[in-house]
Every structure is written in structure tokens, then in C-alpha cells.
mmCIF file of C-alpha atoms in Angstrom:
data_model
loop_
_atom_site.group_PDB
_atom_site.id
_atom_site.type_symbol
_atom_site.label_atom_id
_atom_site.label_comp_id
_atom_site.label_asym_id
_atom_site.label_seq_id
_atom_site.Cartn_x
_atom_site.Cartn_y
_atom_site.Cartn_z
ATOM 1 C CA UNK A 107 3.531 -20.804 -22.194
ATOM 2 C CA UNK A 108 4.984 -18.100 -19.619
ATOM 3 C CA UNK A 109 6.145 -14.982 -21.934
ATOM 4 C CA UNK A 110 8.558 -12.534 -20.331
ATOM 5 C CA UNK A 111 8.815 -9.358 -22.324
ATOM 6 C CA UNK A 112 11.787 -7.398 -20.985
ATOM 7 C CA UNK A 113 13.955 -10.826 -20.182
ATOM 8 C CA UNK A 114 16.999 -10.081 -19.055
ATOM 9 C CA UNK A 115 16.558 -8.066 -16.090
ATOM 10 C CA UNK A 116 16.983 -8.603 -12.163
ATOM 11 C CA UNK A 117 13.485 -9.188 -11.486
ATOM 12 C CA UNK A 118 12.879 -11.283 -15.110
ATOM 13 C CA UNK A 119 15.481 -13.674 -14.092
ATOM 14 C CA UNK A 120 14.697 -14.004 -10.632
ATOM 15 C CA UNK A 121 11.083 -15.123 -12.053
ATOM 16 C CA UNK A 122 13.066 -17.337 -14.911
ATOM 17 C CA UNK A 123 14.037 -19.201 -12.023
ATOM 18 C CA UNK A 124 11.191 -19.631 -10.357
ATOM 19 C CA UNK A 125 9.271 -20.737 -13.742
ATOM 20 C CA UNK A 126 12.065 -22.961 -14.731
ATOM 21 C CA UNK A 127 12.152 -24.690 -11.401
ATOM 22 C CA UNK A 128 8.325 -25.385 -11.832
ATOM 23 C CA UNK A 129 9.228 -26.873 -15.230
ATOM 24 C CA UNK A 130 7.077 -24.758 -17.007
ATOM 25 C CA UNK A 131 7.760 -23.667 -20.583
ATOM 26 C CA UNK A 132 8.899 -20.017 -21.096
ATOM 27 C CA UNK A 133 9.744 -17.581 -23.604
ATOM 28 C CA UNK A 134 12.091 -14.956 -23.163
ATOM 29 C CA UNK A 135 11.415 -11.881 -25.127
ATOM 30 C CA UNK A 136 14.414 -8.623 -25.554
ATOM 31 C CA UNK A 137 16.515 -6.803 -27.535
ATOM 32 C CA UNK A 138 19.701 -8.901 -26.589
ATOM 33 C CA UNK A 139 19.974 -12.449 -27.179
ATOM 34 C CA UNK A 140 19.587 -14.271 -24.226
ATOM 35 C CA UNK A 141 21.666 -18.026 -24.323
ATOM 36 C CA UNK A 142 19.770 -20.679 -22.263
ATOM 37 C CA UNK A 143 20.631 -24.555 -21.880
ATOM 38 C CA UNK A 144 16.904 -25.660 -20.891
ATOM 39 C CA UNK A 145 14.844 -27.332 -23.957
ATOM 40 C CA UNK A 146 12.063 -25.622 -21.780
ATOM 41 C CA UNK A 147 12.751 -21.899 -21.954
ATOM 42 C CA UNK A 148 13.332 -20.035 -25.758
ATOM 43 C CA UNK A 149 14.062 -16.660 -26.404
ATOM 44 C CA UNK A 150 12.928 -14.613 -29.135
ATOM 45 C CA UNK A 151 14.527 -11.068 -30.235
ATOM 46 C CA UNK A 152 11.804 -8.315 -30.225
ATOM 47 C CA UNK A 153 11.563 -4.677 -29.272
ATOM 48 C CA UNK A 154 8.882 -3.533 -27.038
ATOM 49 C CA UNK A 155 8.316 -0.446 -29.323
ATOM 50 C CA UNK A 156 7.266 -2.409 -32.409
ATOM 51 C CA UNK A 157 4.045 -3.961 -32.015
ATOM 52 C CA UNK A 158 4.467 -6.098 -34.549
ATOM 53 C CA UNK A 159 7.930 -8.168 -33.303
ATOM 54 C CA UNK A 160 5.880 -8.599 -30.154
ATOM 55 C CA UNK A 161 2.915 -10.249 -31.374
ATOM 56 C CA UNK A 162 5.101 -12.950 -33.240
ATOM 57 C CA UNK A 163 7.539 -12.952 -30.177
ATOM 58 C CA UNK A 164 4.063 -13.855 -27.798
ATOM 59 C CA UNK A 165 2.074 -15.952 -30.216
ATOM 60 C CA UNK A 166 0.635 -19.290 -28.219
ATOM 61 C CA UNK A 167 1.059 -17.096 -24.798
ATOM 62 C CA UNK A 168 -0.988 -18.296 -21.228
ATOM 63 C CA UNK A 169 0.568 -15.506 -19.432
ATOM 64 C CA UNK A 170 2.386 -12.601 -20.163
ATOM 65 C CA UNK A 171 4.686 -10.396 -17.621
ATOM 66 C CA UNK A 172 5.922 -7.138 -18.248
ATOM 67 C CA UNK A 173 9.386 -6.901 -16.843
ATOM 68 C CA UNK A 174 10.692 -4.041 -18.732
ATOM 69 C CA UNK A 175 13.074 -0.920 -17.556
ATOM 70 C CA UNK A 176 14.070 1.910 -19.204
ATOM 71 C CA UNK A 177 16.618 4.249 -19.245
ATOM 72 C CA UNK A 178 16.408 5.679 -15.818
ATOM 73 C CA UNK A 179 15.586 9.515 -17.999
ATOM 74 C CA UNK A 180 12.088 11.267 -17.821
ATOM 75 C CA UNK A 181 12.413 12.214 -21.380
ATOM 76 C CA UNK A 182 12.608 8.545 -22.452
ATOM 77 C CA UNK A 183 9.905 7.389 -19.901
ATOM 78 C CA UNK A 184 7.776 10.047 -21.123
ATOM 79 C CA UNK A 185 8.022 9.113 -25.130
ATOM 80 C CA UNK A 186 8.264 5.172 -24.114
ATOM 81 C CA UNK A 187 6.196 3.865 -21.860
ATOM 82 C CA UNK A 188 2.796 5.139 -23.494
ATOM 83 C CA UNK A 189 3.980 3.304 -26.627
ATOM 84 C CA UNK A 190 5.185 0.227 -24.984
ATOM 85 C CA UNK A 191 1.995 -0.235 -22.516
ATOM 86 C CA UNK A 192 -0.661 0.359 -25.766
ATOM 87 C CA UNK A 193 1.716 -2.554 -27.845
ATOM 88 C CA UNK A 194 1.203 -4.593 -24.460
ATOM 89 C CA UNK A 195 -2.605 -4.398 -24.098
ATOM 90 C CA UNK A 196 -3.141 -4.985 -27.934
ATOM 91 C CA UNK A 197 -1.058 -8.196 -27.535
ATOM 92 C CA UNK A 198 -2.644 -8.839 -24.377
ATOM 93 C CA UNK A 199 -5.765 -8.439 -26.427
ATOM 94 C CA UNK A 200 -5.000 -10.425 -29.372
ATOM 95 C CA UNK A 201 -3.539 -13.350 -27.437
ATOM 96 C CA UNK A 202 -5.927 -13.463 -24.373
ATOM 97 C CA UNK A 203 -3.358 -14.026 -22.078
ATOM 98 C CA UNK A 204 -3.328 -12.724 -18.475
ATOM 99 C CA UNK A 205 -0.623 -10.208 -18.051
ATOM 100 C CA UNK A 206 1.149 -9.283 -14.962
ATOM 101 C CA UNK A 207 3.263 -5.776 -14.845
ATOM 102 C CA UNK A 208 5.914 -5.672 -12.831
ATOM 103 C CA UNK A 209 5.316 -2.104 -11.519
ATOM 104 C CA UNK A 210 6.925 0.580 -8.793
ATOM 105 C CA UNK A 211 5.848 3.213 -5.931
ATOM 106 C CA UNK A 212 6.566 6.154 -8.015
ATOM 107 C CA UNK A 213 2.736 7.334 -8.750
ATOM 108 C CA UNK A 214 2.352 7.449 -4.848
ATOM 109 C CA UNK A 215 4.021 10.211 -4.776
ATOM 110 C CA UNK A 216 5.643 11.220 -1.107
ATOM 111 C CA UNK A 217 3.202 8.946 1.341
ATOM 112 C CA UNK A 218 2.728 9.548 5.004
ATOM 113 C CA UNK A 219 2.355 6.505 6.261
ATOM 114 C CA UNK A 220 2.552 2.508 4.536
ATOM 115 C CA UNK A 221 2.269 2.663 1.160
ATOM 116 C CA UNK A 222 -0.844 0.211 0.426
ATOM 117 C CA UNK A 223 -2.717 -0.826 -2.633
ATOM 118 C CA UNK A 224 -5.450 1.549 -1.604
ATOM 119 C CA UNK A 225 -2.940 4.402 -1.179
ATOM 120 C CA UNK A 226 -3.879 7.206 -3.985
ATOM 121 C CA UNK A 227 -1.648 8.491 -6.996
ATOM 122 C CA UNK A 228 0.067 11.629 -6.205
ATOM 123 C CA UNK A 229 3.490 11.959 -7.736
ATOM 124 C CA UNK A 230 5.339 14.381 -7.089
ATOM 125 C CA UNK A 231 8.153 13.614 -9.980
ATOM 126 C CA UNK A 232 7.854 13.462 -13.694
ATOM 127 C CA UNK A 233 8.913 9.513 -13.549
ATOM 128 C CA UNK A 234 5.554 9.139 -10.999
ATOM 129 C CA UNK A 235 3.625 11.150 -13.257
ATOM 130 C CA UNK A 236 4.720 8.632 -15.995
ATOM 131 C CA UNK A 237 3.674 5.525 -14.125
ATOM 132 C CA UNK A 238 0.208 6.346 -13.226
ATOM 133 C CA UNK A 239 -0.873 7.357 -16.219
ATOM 134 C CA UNK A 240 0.744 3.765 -17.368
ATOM 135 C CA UNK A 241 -1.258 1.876 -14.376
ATOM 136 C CA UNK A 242 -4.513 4.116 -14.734
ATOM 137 C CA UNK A 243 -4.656 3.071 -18.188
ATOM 138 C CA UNK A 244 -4.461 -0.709 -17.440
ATOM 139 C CA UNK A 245 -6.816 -0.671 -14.799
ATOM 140 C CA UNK A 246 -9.337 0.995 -17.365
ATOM 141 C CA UNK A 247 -8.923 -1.267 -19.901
ATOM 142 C CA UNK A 248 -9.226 -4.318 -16.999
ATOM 143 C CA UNK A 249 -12.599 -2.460 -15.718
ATOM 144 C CA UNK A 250 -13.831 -2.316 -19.142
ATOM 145 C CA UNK A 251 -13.231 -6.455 -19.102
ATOM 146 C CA UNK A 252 -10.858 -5.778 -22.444
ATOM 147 C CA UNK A 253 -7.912 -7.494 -20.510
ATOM 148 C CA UNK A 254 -6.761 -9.425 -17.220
ATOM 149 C CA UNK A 255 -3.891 -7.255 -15.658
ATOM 150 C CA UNK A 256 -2.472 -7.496 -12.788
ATOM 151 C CA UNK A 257 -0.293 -5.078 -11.549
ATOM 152 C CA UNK A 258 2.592 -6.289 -8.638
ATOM 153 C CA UNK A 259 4.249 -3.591 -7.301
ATOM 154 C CA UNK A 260 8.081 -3.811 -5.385
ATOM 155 C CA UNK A 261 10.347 -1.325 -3.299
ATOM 156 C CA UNK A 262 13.340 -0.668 -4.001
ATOM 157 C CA UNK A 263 15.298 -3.970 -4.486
ATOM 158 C CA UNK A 264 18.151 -5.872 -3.284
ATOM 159 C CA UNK A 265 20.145 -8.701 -3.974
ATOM 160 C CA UNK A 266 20.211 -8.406 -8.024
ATOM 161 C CA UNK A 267 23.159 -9.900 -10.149
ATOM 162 C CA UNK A 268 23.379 -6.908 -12.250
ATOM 163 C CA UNK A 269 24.090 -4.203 -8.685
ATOM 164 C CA UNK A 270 21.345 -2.277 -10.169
ATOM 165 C CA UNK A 271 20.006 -1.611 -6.924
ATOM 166 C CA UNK A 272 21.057 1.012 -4.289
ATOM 167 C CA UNK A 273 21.645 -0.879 -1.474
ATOM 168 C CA UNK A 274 23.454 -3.661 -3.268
ATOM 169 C CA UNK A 275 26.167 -1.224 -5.083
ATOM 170 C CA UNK A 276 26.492 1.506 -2.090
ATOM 171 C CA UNK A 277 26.416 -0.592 0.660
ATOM 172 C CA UNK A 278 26.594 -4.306 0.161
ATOM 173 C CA UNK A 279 29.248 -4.392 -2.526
ATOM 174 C CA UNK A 280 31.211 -1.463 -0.966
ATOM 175 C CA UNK A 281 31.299 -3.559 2.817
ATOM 176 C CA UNK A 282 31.811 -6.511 0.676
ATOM 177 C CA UNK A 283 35.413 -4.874 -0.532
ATOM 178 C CA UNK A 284 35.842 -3.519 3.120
ATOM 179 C CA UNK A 285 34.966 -0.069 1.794
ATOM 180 C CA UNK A 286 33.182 2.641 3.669
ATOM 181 C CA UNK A 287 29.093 2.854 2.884
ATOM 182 C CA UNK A 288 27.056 5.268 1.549
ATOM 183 C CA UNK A 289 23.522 6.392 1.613
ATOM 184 C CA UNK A 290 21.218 8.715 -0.028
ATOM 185 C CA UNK A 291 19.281 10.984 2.250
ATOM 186 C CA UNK A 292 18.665 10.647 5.750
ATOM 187 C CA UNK A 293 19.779 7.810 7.342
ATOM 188 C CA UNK A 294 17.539 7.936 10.398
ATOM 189 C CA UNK A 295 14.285 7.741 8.028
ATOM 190 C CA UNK A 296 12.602 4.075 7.854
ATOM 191 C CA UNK A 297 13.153 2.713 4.029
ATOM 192 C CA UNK A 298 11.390 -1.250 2.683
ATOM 193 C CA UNK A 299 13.276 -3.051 0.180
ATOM 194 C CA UNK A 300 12.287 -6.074 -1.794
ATOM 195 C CA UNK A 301 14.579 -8.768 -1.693
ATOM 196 C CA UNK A 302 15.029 -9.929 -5.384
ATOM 197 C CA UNK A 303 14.115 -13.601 -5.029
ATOM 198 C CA UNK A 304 10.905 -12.751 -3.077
ATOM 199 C CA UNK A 305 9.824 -10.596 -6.203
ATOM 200 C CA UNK A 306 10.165 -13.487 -8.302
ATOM 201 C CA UNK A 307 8.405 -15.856 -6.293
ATOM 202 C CA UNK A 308 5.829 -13.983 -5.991
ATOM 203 C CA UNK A 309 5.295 -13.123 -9.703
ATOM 204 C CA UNK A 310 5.651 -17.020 -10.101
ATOM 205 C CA UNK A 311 2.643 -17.245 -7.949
ATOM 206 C CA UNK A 312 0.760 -14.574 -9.406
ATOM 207 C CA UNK A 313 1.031 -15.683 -12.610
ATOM 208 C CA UNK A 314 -0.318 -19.400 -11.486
ATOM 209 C CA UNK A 315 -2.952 -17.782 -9.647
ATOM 210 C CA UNK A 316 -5.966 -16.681 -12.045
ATOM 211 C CA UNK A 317 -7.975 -15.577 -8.837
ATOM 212 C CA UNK A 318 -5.431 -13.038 -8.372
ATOM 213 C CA UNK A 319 -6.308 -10.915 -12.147
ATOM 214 C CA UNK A 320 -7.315 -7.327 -12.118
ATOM 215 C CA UNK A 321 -6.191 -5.917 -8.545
ATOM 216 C CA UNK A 322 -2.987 -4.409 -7.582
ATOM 217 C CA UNK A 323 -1.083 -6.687 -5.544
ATOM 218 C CA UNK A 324 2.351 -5.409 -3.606
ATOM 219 C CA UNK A 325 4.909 -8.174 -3.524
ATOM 220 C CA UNK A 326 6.343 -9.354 0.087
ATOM 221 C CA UNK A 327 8.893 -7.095 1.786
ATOM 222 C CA UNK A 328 9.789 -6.885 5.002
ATOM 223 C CA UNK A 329 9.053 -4.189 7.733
ATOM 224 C CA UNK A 330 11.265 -1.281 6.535
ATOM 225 C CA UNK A 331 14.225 -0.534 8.979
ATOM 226 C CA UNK A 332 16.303 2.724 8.812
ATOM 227 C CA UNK A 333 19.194 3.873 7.360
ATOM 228 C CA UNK A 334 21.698 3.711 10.148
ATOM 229 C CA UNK A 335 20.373 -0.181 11.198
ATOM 230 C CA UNK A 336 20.579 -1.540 7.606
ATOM 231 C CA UNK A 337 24.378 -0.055 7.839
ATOM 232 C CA UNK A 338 24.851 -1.745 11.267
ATOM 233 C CA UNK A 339 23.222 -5.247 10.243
ATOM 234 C CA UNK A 340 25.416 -5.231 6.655
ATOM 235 C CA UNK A 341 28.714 -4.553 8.571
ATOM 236 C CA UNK A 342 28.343 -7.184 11.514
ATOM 237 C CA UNK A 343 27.435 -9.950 8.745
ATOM 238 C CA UNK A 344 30.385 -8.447 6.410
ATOM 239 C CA UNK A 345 32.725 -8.401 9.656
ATOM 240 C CA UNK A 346 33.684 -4.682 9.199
ATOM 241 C CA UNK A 347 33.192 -1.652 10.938
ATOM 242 C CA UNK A 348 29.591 0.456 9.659
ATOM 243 C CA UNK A 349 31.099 3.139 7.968
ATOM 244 C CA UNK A 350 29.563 5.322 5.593
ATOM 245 C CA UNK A 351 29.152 8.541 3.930
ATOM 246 C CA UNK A 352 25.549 10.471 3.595
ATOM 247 C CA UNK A 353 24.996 11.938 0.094
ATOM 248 C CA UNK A 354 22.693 14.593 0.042
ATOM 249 C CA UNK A 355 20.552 16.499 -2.694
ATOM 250 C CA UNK A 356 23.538 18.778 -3.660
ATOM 251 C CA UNK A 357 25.736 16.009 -4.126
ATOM 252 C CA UNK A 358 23.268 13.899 -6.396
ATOM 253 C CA UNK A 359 22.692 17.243 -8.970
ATOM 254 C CA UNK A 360 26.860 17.858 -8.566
ATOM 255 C CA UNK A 361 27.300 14.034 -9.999
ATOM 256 C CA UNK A 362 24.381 14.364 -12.328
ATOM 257 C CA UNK A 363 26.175 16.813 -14.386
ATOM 258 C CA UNK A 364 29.000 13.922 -15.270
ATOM 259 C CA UNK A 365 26.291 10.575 -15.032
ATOM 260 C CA UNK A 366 22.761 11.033 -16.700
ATOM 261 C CA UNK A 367 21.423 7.786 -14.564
ATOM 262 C CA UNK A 368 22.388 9.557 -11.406
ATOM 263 C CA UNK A 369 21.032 12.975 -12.626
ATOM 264 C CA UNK A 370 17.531 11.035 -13.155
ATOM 265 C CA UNK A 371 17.234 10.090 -9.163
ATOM 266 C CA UNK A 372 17.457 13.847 -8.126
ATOM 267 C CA UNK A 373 13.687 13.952 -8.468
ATOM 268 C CA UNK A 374 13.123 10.705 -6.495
ATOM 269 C CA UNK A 375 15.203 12.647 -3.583
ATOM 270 C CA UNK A 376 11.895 12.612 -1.359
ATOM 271 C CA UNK A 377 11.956 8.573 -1.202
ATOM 272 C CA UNK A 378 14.957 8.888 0.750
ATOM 273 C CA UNK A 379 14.869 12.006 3.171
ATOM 274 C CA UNK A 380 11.434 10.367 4.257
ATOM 275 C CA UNK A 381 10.081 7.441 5.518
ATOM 276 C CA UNK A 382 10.104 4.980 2.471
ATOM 277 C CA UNK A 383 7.086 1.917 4.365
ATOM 278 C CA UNK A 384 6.103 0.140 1.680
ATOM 279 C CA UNK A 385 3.320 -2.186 3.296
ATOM 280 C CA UNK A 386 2.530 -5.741 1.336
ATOM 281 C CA UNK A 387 0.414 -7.221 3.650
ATOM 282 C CA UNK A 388 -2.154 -7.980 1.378
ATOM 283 C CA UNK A 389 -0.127 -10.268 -0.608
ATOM 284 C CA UNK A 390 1.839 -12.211 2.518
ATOM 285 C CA UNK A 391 -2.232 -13.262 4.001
ATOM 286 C CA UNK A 392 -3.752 -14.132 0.782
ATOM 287 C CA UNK A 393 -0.603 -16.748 0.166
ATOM 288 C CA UNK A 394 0.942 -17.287 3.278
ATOM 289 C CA UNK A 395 4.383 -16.286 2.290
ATOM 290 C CA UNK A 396 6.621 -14.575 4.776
ATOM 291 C CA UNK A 397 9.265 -12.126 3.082
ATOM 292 C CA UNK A 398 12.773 -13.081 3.696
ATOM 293 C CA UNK A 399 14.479 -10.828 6.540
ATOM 294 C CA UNK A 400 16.826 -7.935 5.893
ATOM 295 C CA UNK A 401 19.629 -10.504 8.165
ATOM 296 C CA UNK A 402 19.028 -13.457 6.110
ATOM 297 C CA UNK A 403 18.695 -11.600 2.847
ATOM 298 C CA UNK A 404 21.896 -10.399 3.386
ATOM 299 C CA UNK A 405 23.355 -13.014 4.687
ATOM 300 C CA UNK A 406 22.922 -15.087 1.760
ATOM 301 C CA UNK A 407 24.363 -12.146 -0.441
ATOM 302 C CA UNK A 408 27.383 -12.092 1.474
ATOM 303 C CA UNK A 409 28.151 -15.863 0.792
ATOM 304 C CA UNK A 410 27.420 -15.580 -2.904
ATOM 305 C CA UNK A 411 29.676 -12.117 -3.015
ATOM 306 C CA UNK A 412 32.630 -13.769 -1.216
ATOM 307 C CA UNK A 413 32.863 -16.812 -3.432
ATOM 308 C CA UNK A 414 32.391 -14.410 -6.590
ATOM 309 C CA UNK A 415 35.360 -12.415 -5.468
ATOM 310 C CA UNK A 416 37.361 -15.478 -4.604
#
């Protein structure tokens, strides 16, 4: 059985998908009940805080993926994730299922360069501080042969159903209504995103792949383009003119007064006044997969969008 704690999600249901197409039999595990029409795929209300719920909710797992995301607020990161990643590696413990964590770039910190799997923690925000303490302490435990864990790391995303993703709701969404663009930071600087059904593919194939336990593994993206030709590319395949408006550090703290979520990315400025090349060339040679291109990625949004819309 394939257990997904945090079910729900962009990247969770991407990897439902994926798992249900391979007719394998999941469990979905969250807060809010989750309806599903396959006699192969359950889901089971439990809260990530209470280590209890979750080993009923995982009981009889094979592998276990952590999809979870918080409230985008330091404060809650700081009091959650310790908790939740201790319940985790108890149940990952008790069950002796592999577990996969669905992780980001944040304990890199501002990188000079590709971000690789070798690339040391620095962060440079509270967030990043957060998340490697949360990855240090799984790797420990994996070291110490108490648990298989591996960790699969994405960019920034595209091409959810829930536009929780920056270049879906200020760019994609906004050409899709023939609106004017907009984009955080410099547009000249390079910036990788994941395209959403590449992540879950590649979890899919994680989690079938046992070789793959106990390394860090960055999920296929494509070589990261700038601001001003992911504009250009989304207007010519939206047929309108690439328009947009830069928002800058001021702008971000003026709007985080009136919305917490947007207050919370003021930290994470750096990703996006600097080259953002996240590198995951590990992943596309050890299973031959090539990540989708930024055109066809888009392309493919644009046809869902228009028929949602009409």
C-alpha cells in the first residue's frame, strides 16, 4: 500500500495520478475528507500533529510520502514541522515502510551557481533554517540505518489545480484572462520551475525504486530561463501581448501588512532578484526521464485553462 500523508495537495495529487494509473492501492491521509470513485485508493482522516491518528491512518504501509504544506508563516513552520517530522520517523519506524519527503530549496540558502544535491545548507531565511534542521534530522536517522528516507526535492512549481504556484496565478492565469503579468524580482535573473506532473512522476518512480532509499534526489526540471523569456513564451502561446508589472521588495512588505501568505515570501525575496538554477541532473541519468519543456508545459496549461473558462 502507497500512503500519502498530506493528500490533497498539488504535488499529492499529481502523484495520486500517477499511482492510480499504475493500479496500485493507495491511501490518502488529511485533515479534509477527500471523495474518490476508485475501489483502489481510500482515505483516512488524520492530523499530522497527532502521532497516534497517523499510525492507525498508515497501518499495513509499503511506502510512505510526505506531501505536507503548511501555512506559508515561520512561526507555524517553526512549532510544526519538528513535531510533524518526529510523528513521521516513529511511523516510519513502527511500520518499516520506505518514506519519501517531498522537500524544497529553502536550506540552500542564496546559491551561486546550480543548486545540486551536493550543494551545502546555508539559509539565509527562518523558513530555510526550518527545513534543514527537518532534512538533517532524516538523514541522521537514515545514517544510523533507523529508517529508509528519501528526500526529492522541486523548484518552484507550475501547472497545479489549486494556482498555488507563482507563475501559474501571476502570469499564466493573468495572460489566460488577457491581463497584464507580473513578476517578483528581477526579471532578467535565470529562475527553474518544476512542472507539476513531472514531480509526480517522479515520486511515482521513486517510490517503486528501492535502490533509490537514503540519498537526496532533485526531481526533473528543465534548464531555468529568465524572467522576461518565460513572459515572452506565455504570451505568444496565450496570443497576447507580454505585458507585465515587476513587484519589488517594497511592494511585497506594503501587501504583507493586508495578506499574511504574502508577508511570509518577503524573506524568500533573494530566490527571485537572483539566479534561481535548480540543477536535477542526477535524477534525469539515473532514469532516463527528460523534464517536460517550459513551451510544452505551458502549452498544455493553456488548453486545460481555456476549456475551464469556457
Amino acid at each position: 500500500m502507497h500512503t500519502i500523508l498530506g493528500a490533497g495537495g498539488p504535488t499529492a495529487n499529481a502523484l495520486t495520478r500517477e499511482l492510480i494509473n499504475a493500479n496500485e492501492t493507495i491511501r490518502l491521509v488529511s485533515r479534509k475528507p477527500i471523495s474518490t470513485d476508485k475501489p483502489n485508493v481510500s482515505w483516512v482522516k488524520a492530523d499530522l500533529l497527532n502521532e497516534a491518528e497517523l499510525l492507525a491512518a498508515a497501518e499495513g504501509s509499503k511506502v510512505i510520502y510526505l506531501c505536507a504544506g503548511l501555512v506559508y508563516d515561520a512561526k507555524i513552520w517553526q512549532q510544526q514541522w519538528p513535531v510533524i517530522i518526529q510523528n513521521v520517523i516513529n511511523l516510519t519506524k513502527r511500520t518499516g515502510a520506505r518514506l519519501i519527503f517531498f522537500d524544497n530549496v529553502y536550506m540552500y540558502g542564496l546559491v551561486k551557481g546550480p543548486m545540486t544535491e551536493d550543494t551545502p545548507y546555508q539559509p539565509c531565511s527562518l523558513k530555510g533554517k526550518v527545513r534543514a534542521k527537518v532534512a538533517q534530522q532524516l538523514m541522521d536517522e537514515s545514517k544510523a540505518g533507523h529508517i529508509n528516507v528519501t528526500i526529492a526535492r522541486a523548484a518552484d512549481f507550475y501547472g497545479t489545480d489549486s494556482m498555488n504556484s507563482f507563475l501559474d496565478m501571476m502570469v499564466l492565469d493573468k495572460f489566460a484572462k488577457k491581463d497584464k503579468a507580473q513578476w517578483i524580482g528581477d526579471p532578467n535573473t535565470l529562475h527553474s520551475f518544476t512542472y507539476i506532473e513531472d514531480a509526480g512522476k517522479a515520486l511515482f518512480l521513486l517510490g517503486q525504486t528501492p535502490d533509490s532509499g537514503n540519498q537526496i534526489w532533485h526531481l526533473p526540471t528543465a534548464a531555468p530561463l529568465n524572467g522576461k523569456a518565460f513572459i515572452e513564451t506565455a504570451a505568444k502561446i496565450y496570443e497576447t501581448k507580454p505585458q507585465y508589472l515587476t513587484i519589488n521588495k517594497l511592494m511585497l512588505r506594503l501587501v504583507g501588512l493586508f495578506k499574511k501568505v504574502v508577508a511570509g515570501t518577503v524573506e524568500m525575496y533573494y530566490q527571485y532578484d537572483h539566479d534561481y538554477h535548480f540543477d536535477s541532473t542526477k535524477f534525469e541519468n539515473a532514469f532516463n526521464f527528460k523534464p517536460t519543456s517550459y513551451y510544452d508545459g505551458i502549452l498544455k496549461l493553456s488548453k486545460t485553462m481555456y476549456k475551464k473558462q469556457n
